[in-house]
Short mmCIF file of C-alpha atoms and ligand atoms in Angstrom, two decimals:
data_model
loop_
_atom_site.label_atom_id
_atom_site.label_comp_id
_atom_site.label_asym_id
_atom_site.label_seq_id
_atom_site.Cartn_x
_atom_site.Cartn_y
_atom_site.Cartn_z
CA UNK Z 1 -3.19 10.32 0.41
CA UNK Z 2 -0.67 8.30 -1.60
CA UNK Z 3 1.03 5.22 -0.11
CA UNK Z 4 4.72 4.64 -0.82
CA UNK Z 5 6.72 1.73 0.55
CA UNK Z 6 10.03 2.60 2.21
CA UNK Z 7 12.33 -0.26 1.23
CA UNK Z 8 14.68 -1.54 -1.45
CA UNK Z 9 13.52 -5.13 -0.92
CA UNK Z 10 12.00 -6.34 -4.20
CA UNK Z 11 9.87 -9.08 -2.59
CA UNK Z 12 8.28 -6.58 -0.20
CA UNK Z 13 7.73 -4.08 -3.00
CA UNK Z 14 5.97 -6.83 -5.03
CA UNK Z 15 3.83 -7.84 -2.02
CA UNK Z 16 2.73 -4.24 -1.39
CA UNK Z 17 2.09 -3.70 -5.10
CA UNK Z 18 -0.07 -6.84 -5.24
CA UNK Z 19 -2.33 -5.32 -2.56
CA UNK Z 20 -3.34 -2.78 -5.20
CA UNK Z 21 -2.82 0.27 -2.99
CA UNK Z 22 0.80 1.10 -3.74
CA UNK Z 23 1.57 4.47 -5.35
CA UNK Z 24 5.36 4.46 -5.22
CA UNK Z 25 8.61 3.59 -3.48
CA UNK Z 26 11.23 5.46 -1.48
CA UNK Z 27 14.74 4.19 -0.93
CA UNK Z 28 17.87 5.60 0.68
CA UNK Z 29 21.52 4.52 0.73
CA UNK Z 30 21.01 2.64 4.03
CA UNK Z 31 18.08 0.66 2.60
CA UNK Z 32 20.08 -0.19 -0.56
CA UNK Z 33 23.05 -1.36 1.54
CA UNK Z 34 20.69 -3.47 3.71
CA UNK Z 35 19.69 -5.39 0.57
CA UNK Z 36 23.35 -5.90 -0.39
CA UNK Z 37 23.13 -3.61 -3.43
CA UNK Z 38 26.72 -2.45 -3.69
CA UNK Z 39 28.42 -0.47 -6.47
CA UNK Z 40 27.19 2.20 -8.86
CA UNK Z 41 26.00 -0.12 -11.65
CA UNK Z 42 24.18 -2.47 -9.25
CA UNK Z 43 22.42 0.49 -7.66
CA UNK Z 44 21.27 1.86 -11.03
CA UNK Z 45 20.05 -1.60 -12.10
CA UNK Z 46 18.15 -1.98 -8.83
CA UNK Z 47 16.27 1.28 -9.41
CA UNK Z 48 15.33 0.05 -12.89
CA UNK Z 49 14.13 -3.26 -11.40
CA UNK Z 50 11.96 -1.37 -8.88
CA UNK Z 51 10.47 0.74 -11.69
CA UNK Z 52 9.50 -2.48 -13.52
CA UNK Z 53 7.43 -3.60 -10.49
CA UNK Z 54 5.65 -0.39 -9.50
CA UNK Z 55 3.80 2.03 -11.75
CA UNK Z 56 4.47 5.08 -9.56
CA UNK Z 57 7.14 7.44 -8.31
CA UNK Z 58 10.41 5.87 -7.18
CA UNK Z 59 12.74 8.05 -5.10
CA UNK Z 60 16.43 7.47 -5.86
CA UNK Z 61 18.90 9.26 -3.60
CA UNK Z 62 22.11 11.01 -4.64
CA UNK Z 63 25.33 10.30 -2.74
CA UNK Z 64 27.12 13.54 -3.64
CA UNK Z 65 26.92 16.51 -1.30
CA UNK Z 66 28.27 19.18 -3.68
CA UNK Z 67 26.16 21.03 -6.24
CA UNK Z 68 27.91 19.73 -9.39
CA UNK Z 69 27.93 16.16 -8.12
CA UNK Z 70 24.24 16.23 -7.18
CA UNK Z 71 23.31 17.63 -10.60
CA UNK Z 72 25.33 14.99 -12.47
CA UNK Z 73 23.94 12.16 -10.33
CA UNK Z 74 20.42 13.55 -10.46
CA UNK Z 75 20.41 13.77 -14.25
CA UNK Z 76 21.78 10.21 -14.53
CA UNK Z 77 19.15 8.84 -12.12
CA UNK Z 78 16.31 10.72 -13.83
CA UNK Z 79 17.36 9.29 -17.21
CA UNK Z 80 16.80 5.72 -15.94
CA UNK Z 81 13.00 5.91 -15.97
CA UNK Z 82 10.28 8.55 -16.16
CA UNK Z 83 9.05 7.58 -12.67
CA UNK Z 84 12.35 8.33 -10.95
CA UNK Z 85 12.23 11.20 -8.47
CA UNK Z 86 15.70 12.43 -7.45
CA UNK Z 87 16.14 12.47 -3.69
CA UNK Z 88 18.32 15.35 -2.53
CA UNK Z 89 19.45 16.06 1.05
CA UNK Z 90 18.35 19.23 2.85
CA UNK Z 91 21.69 21.06 2.70
CA UNK Z 92 22.73 24.34 1.07
CA UNK Z 93 23.96 22.79 -2.20
CA UNK Z 94 20.92 20.52 -2.12
CA UNK Z 95 18.58 23.52 -2.29
CA UNK Z 96 20.54 24.87 -5.28
CA UNK Z 97 20.42 21.44 -6.93
CA UNK Z 98 16.64 21.18 -6.38
CA UNK Z 99 16.20 24.60 -7.99
CA UNK Z 100 18.30 23.60 -10.99
CA UNK Z 101 16.77 20.14 -11.47
CA UNK Z 102 13.21 21.45 -11.16
CA UNK Z 103 13.99 24.14 -13.78
CA UNK Z 104 14.96 21.24 -16.09
CA UNK Z 105 11.71 19.40 -15.41
CA UNK Z 106 13.35 16.77 -13.17
CA UNK Z 107 11.25 15.94 -10.13
CA UNK Z 108 12.86 15.98 -6.68
CA UNK Z 109 12.25 14.75 -3.14
CA UNK Z 110 14.01 16.85 -0.50
CA UNK Z 111 15.00 14.41 2.24
CA UNK Z 112 16.09 14.73 5.89
CA UNK Z 113 13.63 17.54 6.65
CA UNK Z 114 13.28 18.19 10.39
CA UNK Z 115 11.89 21.73 10.60
CA UNK Z 116 9.27 23.98 9.01
CA UNK Z 117 12.01 26.38 7.91
CA UNK Z 118 13.69 23.62 5.92
CA UNK Z 119 10.33 22.70 4.36
CA UNK Z 120 9.74 26.30 3.26
CA UNK Z 121 13.19 26.52 1.63
CA UNK Z 122 12.67 23.27 -0.28
CA UNK Z 123 9.21 24.39 -1.45
CA UNK Z 124 10.65 27.74 -2.60
CA UNK Z 125 13.32 25.83 -4.58
CA UNK Z 126 10.57 23.87 -6.35
CA UNK Z 127 10.84 20.43 -4.74
CA UNK Z 128 8.14 18.01 -5.86
CA UNK Z 129 8.13 16.38 -2.43
CA UNK Z 130 9.60 17.16 0.97
CA UNK Z 131 10.22 14.33 3.41
CA UNK Z 132 9.84 15.25 7.10
CA UNK Z 133 11.18 12.34 9.20
CA UNK Z 134 8.51 11.81 11.87
CA UNK Z 135 9.97 8.80 13.68
CA UNK Z 136 13.44 10.24 14.04
CA UNK Z 137 11.94 13.35 15.67
CA UNK Z 138 9.90 11.18 18.05
CA UNK Z 139 13.14 9.32 18.85
CA UNK Z 140 14.64 12.51 20.28
CA UNK Z 141 11.48 13.53 22.19
CA UNK Z 142 10.00 15.96 19.65
CA UNK Z 143 6.52 15.21 18.33
CA UNK Z 144 7.01 14.40 14.64
CA UNK Z 145 3.29 14.79 13.99
CA UNK Z 146 3.42 18.42 15.16
CA UNK Z 147 5.87 19.12 12.34
CA UNK Z 148 3.53 17.56 9.75
CA UNK Z 149 0.66 19.72 11.04
CA UNK Z 150 2.80 22.88 10.96
CA UNK Z 151 4.08 22.26 7.43
CA UNK Z 152 0.57 21.37 6.18
CA UNK Z 153 -0.76 24.66 7.55
CA UNK Z 154 2.08 26.71 6.01
CA UNK Z 155 1.80 25.03 2.60
CA UNK Z 156 -1.96 25.56 2.59
CA UNK Z 157 -1.70 29.26 3.57
CA UNK Z 158 1.09 29.89 1.06
CA UNK Z 159 -0.39 27.76 -1.72
CA UNK Z 160 2.85 25.79 -2.21
CA UNK Z 161 2.51 22.94 -4.71
CA UNK Z 162 5.23 20.84 -3.01
CA UNK Z 163 3.78 17.61 -1.60
CA UNK Z 164 4.33 16.59 2.02
CA UNK Z 165 5.72 13.05 2.13
CA UNK Z 166 5.61 11.87 5.74
CA UNK Z 167 8.67 9.64 6.21
CA UNK Z 168 10.39 7.67 8.94
CA UNK Z 169 7.04 6.11 9.81
CA UNK Z 170 7.25 3.77 12.79
CA UNK Z 171 3.64 2.73 13.52
CA UNK Z 172 0.09 2.77 12.08
CA UNK Z 173 -0.85 5.82 14.17
CA UNK Z 174 1.75 7.83 12.23
CA UNK Z 175 -0.08 6.87 9.01
CA UNK Z 176 -3.54 7.69 10.36
CA UNK Z 177 -2.45 11.04 11.80
CA UNK Z 178 -0.60 11.92 8.60
CA UNK Z 179 -3.85 11.38 6.68
CA UNK Z 180 -5.74 13.45 9.26
CA UNK Z 181 -3.25 16.32 9.08
CA UNK Z 182 -3.20 16.54 5.32
CA UNK Z 183 0.06 14.86 4.31
CA UNK Z 184 -0.10 14.10 0.58
CA UNK Z 185 1.93 10.90 0.90
CA UNK Z 186 3.25 8.52 3.53
CA UNK Z 187 6.20 6.22 3.03
CA UNK Z 188 6.23 3.24 5.33
CA UNK Z 189 7.74 -0.20 5.90
CA UNK Z 190 5.47 -3.02 4.66
CA UNK Z 191 4.80 -4.29 8.20
CA UNK Z 192 3.35 -0.93 9.26
CA UNK Z 193 1.08 -0.77 6.22
CA UNK Z 194 -0.13 -4.30 7.00
CA UNK Z 195 -0.75 -3.32 10.64
CA UNK Z 196 -3.51 -0.98 9.41
CA UNK Z 197 -5.48 -4.10 8.47
CA UNK Z 198 -5.70 -5.49 11.96
CA UNK Z 199 -8.61 -5.26 14.38
CA UNK Z 200 -9.62 -8.00 16.87
CA UNK Z 201 -13.35 -7.26 16.33
CA UNK Z 202 -12.92 -7.87 12.59
CA UNK Z 203 -11.34 -11.27 13.31
CA UNK Z 204 -13.92 -12.34 15.91
CA UNK Z 205 -16.81 -10.97 13.82
CA UNK Z 206 -15.69 -12.89 10.74
CA UNK Z 207 -15.20 -16.09 12.76
CA UNK Z 208 -18.76 -15.73 14.12
CA UNK Z 209 -20.27 -15.11 10.66
CA UNK Z 210 -18.52 -18.17 9.24
CA UNK Z 211 -19.52 -20.35 12.23
CA UNK Z 212 -23.20 -19.25 11.93
CA UNK Z 213 -23.17 -19.95 8.19
CA UNK Z 214 -21.67 -23.38 8.82
CA UNK Z 215 -24.33 -24.21 11.43
CA UNK Z 216 -27.22 -23.04 9.26
CA UNK Z 217 -25.94 -24.96 6.22
CA UNK Z 218 -24.92 -28.17 8.00
C1 E4P S 1 12.49 8.31 3.72
O1 E4P S 1 12.51 8.52 2.54
C2 E4P S 1 13.51 7.53 4.44
O2 E4P S 1 14.00 6.54 3.58
C3 E4P S 1 12.96 6.81 5.64
O3 E4P S 1 11.58 7.04 5.82
C4 E4P S 1 13.80 6.90 6.85
O4 E4P S 1 13.20 6.14 7.86
P1 E4P S 1 13.98 5.66 9.17
O5 E4P S 1 14.04 6.80 10.11
O6 E4P S 1 13.13 4.55 9.71
O7 E4P S 1 15.33 5.21 8.72
#
């Protein structure tokens, strides 16, 4: 399973990349705004800066919601760097745009997926990735992990090549269960990736080993 980081913060992207386990980055307009990246040129430059840090797929989201606008934006974003994956919302014109862009060899990530039906449509259109938002489903009392399991089963039965990118990750259990259920990728905040490291028995075990070594070598 690939690990993407879900942020537009360059320091966090560098930190995750330095761990040696980072396979890519996802962003969205909210994450760009959070970093104070305002204006078309600044946004394009920021994507280029991210591509300089990480040798892996970088999802860059379109702002348009009409077919022509999404195509124009998608082509512009894809021309920035070979690792750019154009992020397209799960709407009617978005499906048409995914179909067009994939026919031109431009890779896409269909975002804001909340149902198996939406996942099937995006796969049929040729999306490289689909992004089911687990946490946002949990927030409204649906089990986001159930959706990942359902999509994984459908894609396996149908032989779809589209990769399941589990998004809106809120805790380490989401990452572990995504791996268990066959998601191809997770995208997560840095803090949640780092939370996978932690176990109290690791900390106490290491402290004991070091104390014993100290005693024996005093
Ligand atoms: C995915 O690509 C989205 O950027 C992201 O995972 C959304 O997460 P949120 O629900 O925490 O905003």
